[in-house]
Every structure is written in structure tokens, then in C-alpha cells.
Short mmCIF file of C-alpha atoms in Angstrom, two decimals:
data_model
loop_
_atom_site.label_atom_id
_atom_site.label_comp_id
_atom_site.label_asym_id
_atom_site.label_seq_id
_atom_site.Cartn_x
_atom_site.Cartn_y
_atom_site.Cartn_z
CA MET I 1 0.00 0.00 0.00
CA TYR I 2 1.06 3.61 -0.42
CA PRO I 3 2.47 5.44 2.64
CA THR I 4 0.15 7.10 5.10
CA ILE I 5 -0.26 10.80 4.33
CA GLU I 6 -1.93 13.65 6.19
CA PRO I 7 -4.79 15.83 4.91
CA HIS I 8 -3.94 19.20 3.41
CA ASP I 9 -7.53 20.42 3.73
CA HIS I 10 -10.46 19.54 5.98
CA GLY I 11 -13.64 20.93 7.41
CA HIS I 12 -17.26 20.35 8.36
CA LEU I 13 -20.04 20.50 5.79
CA ASP I 14 -23.25 22.04 7.13
CA THR I 15 -26.09 19.95 5.71
CA GLY I 16 -28.73 22.48 6.70
CA ASP I 17 -30.68 20.07 8.90
CA GLY I 18 -28.57 20.05 12.05
CA HIS I 19 -25.65 17.92 10.86
CA LEU I 20 -21.99 18.83 10.39
CA VAL I 21 -20.31 16.23 8.17
CA HIS I 22 -16.54 15.97 8.58
CA TRP I 23 -14.47 15.82 5.38
CA GLU I 24 -10.76 15.85 4.54
CA VAL I 25 -8.64 15.89 1.39
CA CYS I 26 -5.21 14.31 0.82
CA GLY I 27 -2.86 13.79 -2.09
CA ASN I 28 -2.42 15.94 -5.18
CA PRO I 29 -4.84 18.92 -5.24
CA ALA I 30 -4.75 18.74 -9.05
CA GLY I 31 -5.04 14.94 -9.18
CA LYS I 32 -7.91 12.70 -10.21
CA PRO I 33 -10.74 13.15 -7.68
CA ALA I 34 -11.68 10.03 -5.71
CA LEU I 35 -14.15 9.65 -2.85
CA VAL I 36 -13.67 6.99 -0.18
CA VAL I 37 -17.00 5.70 1.16
CA HIS I 38 -16.59 3.92 4.48
CA GLY I 39 -18.57 0.98 5.75
CA GLY I 40 -20.49 0.17 8.89
CA PRO I 41 -22.74 2.01 8.53
CA GLY I 42 -21.19 4.21 11.18
CA SER I 43 -17.58 2.99 11.21
CA GLY I 44 -16.07 6.33 10.13
CA CYS I 45 -13.15 7.05 7.81
CA THR I 46 -9.57 6.12 8.69
CA PRO I 47 -6.10 6.95 7.30
CA GLY I 48 -5.62 3.35 6.15
CA GLN I 49 -8.56 3.61 3.76
CA ARG I 50 -6.63 6.07 1.56
CA ARG I 51 -3.47 3.99 1.27
CA GLY I 52 -4.65 2.30 -1.93
CA PHE I 53 -4.32 5.58 -3.83
CA ASP I 54 -1.17 6.99 -5.42
CA PRO I 55 -0.98 10.41 -3.70
CA GLU I 56 0.86 11.86 -6.69
CA ARG I 57 -2.00 11.05 -9.06
CA TYR I 58 -5.13 11.20 -6.90
CA ARG I 59 -6.98 13.91 -5.01
CA ILE I 60 -8.28 11.68 -2.19
CA ILE I 61 -11.47 12.80 -0.45
CA GLN I 62 -12.85 11.17 2.68
CA PHE I 63 -15.84 11.92 4.89
CA ASP I 64 -17.45 10.61 8.04
CA GLN I 65 -21.07 9.74 7.37
CA ARG I 66 -23.67 11.34 9.61
CA ASN I 67 -23.31 10.92 13.39
CA CYS I 68 -20.01 8.99 13.35
CA GLY I 69 -16.27 9.67 13.29
CA ARG I 70 -15.75 13.41 13.58
CA SER I 71 -19.18 14.33 12.25
CA LEU I 72 -21.57 16.05 14.63
CA PRO I 73 -23.73 15.40 16.55
CA HIS I 74 -22.22 12.04 17.47
CA ALA I 75 -24.34 8.91 17.85
CA ALA I 76 -22.51 7.86 21.02
CA ASP I 77 -24.65 10.44 22.80
CA PRO I 78 -28.04 8.73 23.32
CA ALA I 79 -29.72 12.13 23.00
CA THR I 80 -28.59 12.37 19.36
CA ASP I 81 -31.63 11.92 17.12
CA LEU I 82 -30.97 9.59 14.17
CA THR I 83 -34.22 10.38 12.37
CA THR I 84 -32.43 12.38 9.68
CA ASN I 85 -29.78 9.71 9.13
CA THR I 86 -30.97 7.55 6.22
CA THR I 87 -29.52 6.34 2.94
CA GLY I 88 -31.23 9.19 1.11
CA HIS I 89 -29.68 11.75 3.46
CA LEU I 90 -26.20 10.25 2.94
CA VAL I 91 -26.57 10.31 -0.85
CA ALA I 92 -27.55 13.97 -0.62
CA ASP I 93 -24.53 14.66 1.63
CA MET I 94 -22.19 13.12 -0.94
CA GLU I 95 -23.61 15.28 -3.71
CA ARG I 96 -23.43 18.39 -1.52
CA LEU I 97 -19.80 17.58 -0.70
CA ARG I 98 -18.98 17.18 -4.40
CA GLU I 99 -20.37 20.62 -5.12
CA HIS I 100 -18.65 22.12 -2.07
CA LEU I 101 -15.24 20.85 -3.20
CA GLY I 102 -15.77 21.83 -6.83
CA VAL I 103 -15.53 18.29 -8.21
CA ASP I 104 -17.14 17.56 -11.58
CA ARG I 105 -16.80 13.75 -11.56
CA TRP I 106 -15.09 11.43 -9.11
CA LEU I 107 -14.09 7.82 -8.71
CA LEU I 108 -15.88 6.02 -5.87
CA TYR I 109 -14.05 3.51 -3.68
CA GLY I 110 -15.32 1.56 -0.69
CA GLY I 111 -16.79 -1.68 0.50
CA SER I 112 -19.27 -3.52 2.68
CA TRP I 113 -22.00 -1.01 3.63
CA GLY I 114 -19.99 1.54 1.63
CA SER I 115 -20.72 -0.44 -1.54
CA THR I 116 -24.46 -0.11 -0.94
CA LEU I 117 -24.13 3.64 -0.45
CA MET I 118 -21.86 3.99 -3.51
CA LEU I 119 -24.37 2.14 -5.67
CA ALA I 120 -27.25 4.26 -4.38
CA TYR I 121 -25.29 7.44 -5.15
CA ALA I 122 -24.08 6.28 -8.57
CA GLU I 123 -27.56 5.20 -9.65
CA ALA I 124 -28.93 8.59 -8.57
CA HIS I 125 -26.07 10.60 -10.11
CA PRO I 126 -24.39 8.44 -12.80
CA GLU I 127 -23.10 11.50 -14.64
CA ARG I 128 -20.97 12.39 -11.60
CA VAL I 129 -19.16 9.04 -11.30
CA SER I 130 -16.08 8.31 -13.41
CA GLU I 131 -15.27 4.79 -12.12
CA MET I 132 -15.99 2.57 -9.13
CA VAL I 133 -13.88 0.10 -7.15
CA VAL I 134 -16.08 -1.94 -4.83
CA CYS I 135 -14.88 -4.44 -2.19
CA GLY I 136 -17.09 -6.84 -0.26
CA VAL I 137 -20.17 -6.12 -2.35
CA THR I 138 -23.45 -5.58 -0.54
CA MET I 139 -26.79 -4.17 -1.65
CA THR I 140 -28.47 -4.34 1.79
CA ARG I 141 -31.49 -6.24 0.56
CA ARG I 142 -33.73 -7.67 3.23
CA SER I 143 -32.54 -11.14 2.22
CA GLU I 144 -28.93 -10.07 2.87
CA ILE I 145 -29.80 -8.59 6.26
CA ASP I 146 -31.67 -11.77 7.17
CA TRP I 147 -28.67 -13.87 6.21
CA LEU I 148 -26.16 -11.75 8.13
CA TYR I 149 -28.15 -11.51 11.36
CA ARG I 150 -29.89 -14.88 11.35
CA GLY I 151 -28.91 -17.19 8.48
CA VAL I 152 -25.22 -17.34 9.41
CA GLY I 153 -26.43 -18.72 12.74
CA ARG I 154 -26.55 -22.13 11.03
CA PHE I 155 -22.77 -22.15 11.36
CA PHE I 156 -22.69 -20.62 14.85
CA PRO I 157 -25.94 -21.64 16.62
CA GLU I 158 -24.65 -21.06 20.14
CA GLN I 159 -23.29 -17.62 19.35
CA TRP I 160 -26.44 -16.65 17.46
CA GLU I 161 -28.61 -17.60 20.42
CA ARG I 162 -26.45 -15.35 22.58
CA PHE I 163 -27.00 -12.53 20.06
CA ARG I 164 -30.75 -13.14 20.10
CA ASP I 165 -30.85 -13.39 23.89
CA GLY I 166 -29.02 -10.07 24.21
CA VAL I 167 -32.53 -8.63 23.87
CA PRO I 168 -35.06 -9.65 26.53
CA GLU I 169 -37.73 -11.90 25.02
CA ALA I 170 -40.51 -9.53 26.01
CA VAL I 171 -39.13 -6.73 23.83
CA ARG I 172 -37.91 -8.66 20.79
CA GLY I 173 -40.94 -7.85 18.70
CA GLY I 174 -43.19 -10.35 16.99
CA GLY I 175 -41.52 -13.54 18.11
CA PRO I 176 -38.42 -15.49 17.05
CA ASP I 177 -39.06 -14.94 13.31
CA ASP I 178 -39.31 -11.17 13.60
CA LEU I 179 -35.74 -10.22 12.74
CA PRO I 180 -36.51 -6.52 12.10
CA GLY I 181 -38.09 -6.47 15.55
CA LEU I 182 -34.92 -7.94 17.08
CA LEU I 183 -32.71 -5.41 15.30
CA ALA I 184 -35.02 -2.56 16.25
CA ALA I 185 -34.87 -3.71 19.87
CA TYR I 186 -31.08 -3.52 19.71
CA ALA I 187 -31.43 0.02 18.34
CA ARG I 188 -33.54 0.94 21.37
CA LEU I 189 -31.11 -0.67 23.81
CA ALA I 190 -28.17 1.13 22.19
CA SER I 191 -30.05 4.41 22.75
CA ASP I 192 -31.04 3.68 26.34
CA PRO I 193 -30.34 6.43 28.92
CA ASP I 194 -28.53 3.87 31.11
CA PRO I 195 -24.86 3.61 30.04
CA ALA I 196 -24.66 0.00 31.25
CA VAL I 197 -27.55 -0.99 28.97
CA ARG I 198 -25.95 0.76 25.99
CA THR I 199 -22.58 -0.83 26.65
CA LYS I 200 -24.02 -4.33 26.92
CA ALA I 201 -26.01 -3.90 23.69
CA ALA I 202 -22.89 -2.73 21.84
CA HIS I 203 -20.90 -5.66 23.21
CA ASP I 204 -23.55 -8.24 22.28
CA TRP I 205 -23.97 -6.82 18.77
CA THR I 206 -20.28 -6.70 17.94
CA ALA I 207 -19.68 -10.12 19.49
CA TRP I 208 -21.97 -11.50 16.79
CA GLU I 209 -20.31 -9.43 14.04
CA ASP I 210 -16.90 -10.72 15.15
CA THR I 211 -18.23 -14.29 15.15
CA VAL I 212 -19.27 -13.99 11.50
CA ILE I 213 -15.69 -13.10 10.44
CA SER I 214 -13.99 -15.45 12.90
CA LEU I 215 -13.12 -18.09 10.26
CA GLU I 216 -11.16 -15.63 8.09
CA VAL I 217 -7.55 -16.74 8.53
CA ASN I 218 -6.13 -13.80 6.53
CA GLY I 219 -8.49 -11.15 7.85
CA LYS I 220 -8.51 -8.94 10.91
CA PRO I 221 -9.74 -10.65 14.11
CA ASN I 222 -12.29 -8.76 16.21
CA ALA I 223 -12.56 -6.11 13.50
CA TYR I 224 -15.88 -4.83 14.82
CA SER I 225 -15.29 -4.76 18.56
CA ASP I 226 -11.73 -3.42 18.35
CA ARG I 227 -12.50 0.29 18.46
CA PRO I 228 -12.83 2.99 21.15
CA PRO I 229 -16.00 2.79 23.26
CA ALA I 230 -17.66 5.91 21.83
CA ASP I 231 -17.00 4.86 18.24
CA LEU I 232 -18.19 1.33 19.02
CA LEU I 233 -21.47 2.56 20.46
CA ALA I 234 -22.04 4.97 17.58
CA MET I 235 -21.50 2.21 15.04
CA VAL I 236 -23.94 -0.16 16.78
CA ARG I 237 -26.58 2.55 17.10
CA ILE I 238 -26.28 3.45 13.43
CA CYS I 239 -26.05 -0.17 12.20
CA SER I 240 -29.12 -1.27 14.11
CA HIS I 241 -30.95 1.90 13.01
CA TYR I 242 -30.22 1.16 9.35
CA PHE I 243 -30.67 -2.59 9.27
CA SER I 244 -33.92 -2.61 11.24
CA ASN I 245 -35.27 -0.28 8.53
CA ALA I 246 -33.75 -2.15 5.54
CA ALA I 247 -31.71 1.00 4.88
CA TRP I 248 -34.89 2.68 3.59
CA LEU I 249 -34.32 0.97 0.24
CA GLU I 250 -37.05 -0.66 -1.80
CA GLU I 251 -36.25 -4.38 -1.91
CA GLY I 252 -33.86 -5.19 -4.73
CA VAL I 253 -33.84 -1.65 -6.12
CA LEU I 254 -30.06 -1.34 -6.47
CA LEU I 255 -29.84 -4.51 -8.54
CA ARG I 256 -32.93 -3.64 -10.54
CA GLU I 257 -31.56 -0.18 -11.37
CA ALA I 258 -28.00 -1.35 -12.11
CA HIS I 259 -28.57 -0.56 -15.78
CA ARG I 260 -28.13 3.08 -14.77
CA LEU I 261 -24.44 2.29 -14.19
CA ALA I 262 -23.89 1.59 -17.91
CA GLY I 263 -20.84 3.48 -19.10
CA ILE I 264 -19.21 3.58 -15.65
CA PRO I 265 -16.23 1.19 -15.51
CA GLY I 266 -16.24 -0.83 -12.30
CA VAL I 267 -14.14 -3.43 -10.53
CA LEU I 268 -15.94 -5.63 -8.00
CA ILE I 269 -13.49 -7.32 -5.62
CA HIS I 270 -14.99 -10.01 -3.42
CA GLY I 271 -13.59 -12.69 -1.12
CA ARG I 272 -14.49 -16.28 -1.89
CA PHE I 273 -14.91 -16.95 1.84
CA ASP I 274 -17.01 -13.91 2.73
CA LEU I 275 -19.51 -15.64 5.01
CA GLY I 276 -21.47 -12.53 5.97
CA SER I 277 -21.83 -11.26 2.39
CA PRO I 278 -21.78 -14.34 0.17
CA LEU I 279 -20.30 -14.11 -3.31
CA ASP I 280 -23.61 -14.47 -5.13
CA THR I 281 -24.43 -10.83 -4.36
CA ALA I 282 -21.34 -9.64 -6.24
CA TRP I 283 -22.03 -12.18 -9.01
CA GLN I 284 -25.58 -10.89 -9.51
CA LEU I 285 -24.41 -7.29 -9.64
CA ALA I 286 -21.66 -8.09 -12.14
CA ARG I 287 -24.20 -9.74 -14.44
CA ALA I 288 -26.48 -6.68 -14.27
CA TRP I 289 -23.74 -4.04 -14.66
CA PRO I 290 -22.30 -4.34 -18.18
CA ASP I 291 -19.14 -2.34 -17.50
CA ALA I 292 -18.15 -4.12 -14.27
CA ARG I 293 -15.46 -6.76 -13.88
CA LEU I 294 -15.70 -9.21 -10.99
CA VAL I 295 -12.49 -10.29 -9.25
CA VAL I 296 -12.89 -13.22 -6.85
CA VAL I 297 -10.14 -13.32 -4.22
CA GLU I 298 -9.56 -16.94 -3.29
CA ASP I 299 -7.87 -16.40 0.09
CA SER I 300 -10.14 -13.66 1.45
CA GLY I 301 -13.29 -13.20 3.47
CA HIS I 302 -15.09 -9.97 4.30
CA THR I 303 -12.19 -8.30 6.10
CA GLY I 304 -9.72 -8.81 3.28
CA SER I 305 -6.26 -10.27 2.80
CA GLY I 306 -2.93 -9.34 1.28
CA THR I 307 -4.19 -10.57 -2.06
CA MET I 308 -7.28 -8.39 -1.82
CA ARG I 309 -5.14 -5.35 -1.05
CA GLU I 310 -3.07 -6.12 -4.16
CA GLU I 311 -6.26 -6.25 -6.25
CA VAL I 312 -7.41 -2.91 -4.84
CA LEU I 313 -4.05 -1.34 -5.67
CA ALA I 314 -4.14 -2.75 -9.19
CA ALA I 315 -7.66 -1.43 -9.80
CA LEU I 316 -6.95 2.05 -8.45
CA ASP I 317 -3.60 2.29 -10.24
CA GLY I 318 -5.34 1.16 -13.42
CA PHE I 319 -7.86 4.00 -13.20
CA ALA I 320 -5.41 6.68 -12.02
CA ASP I 321 -4.54 8.09 -15.44
CA ARG I 322 -7.86 7.45 -17.11
#
């Protein structure tokens, strides 16, 4: 990967509805514009996410999505209202940031939840996207959410029962088959006024997330729980908020509207052993997006590997002078 570099410009974008979205710019001010779209939702941007870009050839833009990272107000505060934090709001923030920074078209790079948000943005504003590099492809369909938070339990039944039982039975919703009710209950617990309740909910949620990636021998262990307490709580609040509402996306809309990506070159990079986001999601998208190339990484799961990093570098280097 390229060396870590520091931002030469940064600020907060006022969205006009009570949010200040943190952004920063690194690399060559006259280089090819590229936007890094982080995952989670709610994980925030990090310096490592820009190390796939050649800083001599790219103008690298990062931002913290609403209520996480250095954006304000922060979701770790249970008083922070998440009502105006939806996929539609984030797409609008990205477009507002593009205009604020004077970018005509930009490359989009990201993965996991970030891939869902990138697809939503690109399908809404295809004329503003030059290329896309997508890792760990997700489209946040209800079927994908059901798999991640219940279906994977076939491999880890004991751990899944612990995840389920993190919410008292009386407040789970409509019974054991009501997964949105379970996720919504976690969202309520993560917003509880009692810090002990919030902390336990965040621990129980990320314990399950870490279980899902626990078989990835080349990935990062405990990737979800290994973050400062405030950032951990913010991520769990935002994740449970989004996934209990199916990210406010009509079921299957991103795949159905993939024809809008025609003319945008894309590279989809997906781990063969991604248990939480199985490969068929990336396969379906590649078949529906005529200008996308699917790269299957044989030694990777959801959290990546050395080989996946090499594929990211190759894709971004390949687009740098385009």
C-alpha cells in the first residue's frame, strides 16, 4: 500500500438540517478526484482507507457519514436523534460535498455497507461518477440482512442464540421470526439512557459481528469490537438503526436499477470466503452491470487479505490516469 499521508484540507459540511459532516482531502490537489466511502454504517473514515491511492495522481477525499467519526452530533450520545440519518440523506450529503469541493466527476471507492451507499449514489447521479472500485459487495437487501443476522447462525448456533438473547424476550418484537423487531430492539437498547444498557447492547452486537468473520484466517480478528467505546457505540446505534429499517431501500432496487451504471467502468473485488456477504451478491451485480469486472479473491473473506489489497491497488492504479 502507499504510505500514510496527512490531509492538506479539511472541514465540516453544514447539511442544513442540524448535521456537520466531517471531510478531509489528501494527495495531489490537481489529481484525479476520488471519494472513499466507508462501511459500517457508522464505522467512520480512517487513514488506512486512503493507502490504496497513489498520492501523486489522486486527489483523495474522505468523509465521516452522519453521526459517526468526527461528524456532529455524534451517535454515542443517546440524546442524538438519528431520524435524519438515512440512505437518502447520505446520498444527498455526498452530492453536496462534491459541489462544495468543486468536483465535476469522481471515482468512488469503498466496500461492505460503503458499496451499498456507492451504488445508491451512482444510480442517482451516474453522470458524476467516473469509475468505481467496490470491495465486499453488498446491496443491503432484506434477504442479505436476514442472512447476516440470522442465516449465518446455522454455522454458529450457540453464538447466534447469545446474540438473540441479548434482547429480553418480552421486547424482541413479533416472536423469534421477527428479525426486524430484534434489530429494532437492539437500536432501542443502544439508545437507552442507562450507560450499562448501551454498553451491553454494543458488546452483544459486535460479538456476533466478530463471530461472522472469525473463520477468516487472513483477515482482521475482532474487526468490529476493536474500536474505542464511543466509536463502538455509535457504530452499533447506526447499524441497528439502518438494518432494522432495511436502509430505507425498496427491496432489490439497487440490482434492478444497475442498468443506470452503464458506461461507468467498475471493478468488484470479493472474497471467496465472505460468510457474511456471500459471493452471489457480487455475481448478480456483475451480471447486471455491463461495465463491471468481478475479481474473486480466493484467500479472502469480508475483512480482506494481502491478495485483496493487491487487487485494490491494481484497480486504483489502473484508473489513475484514465
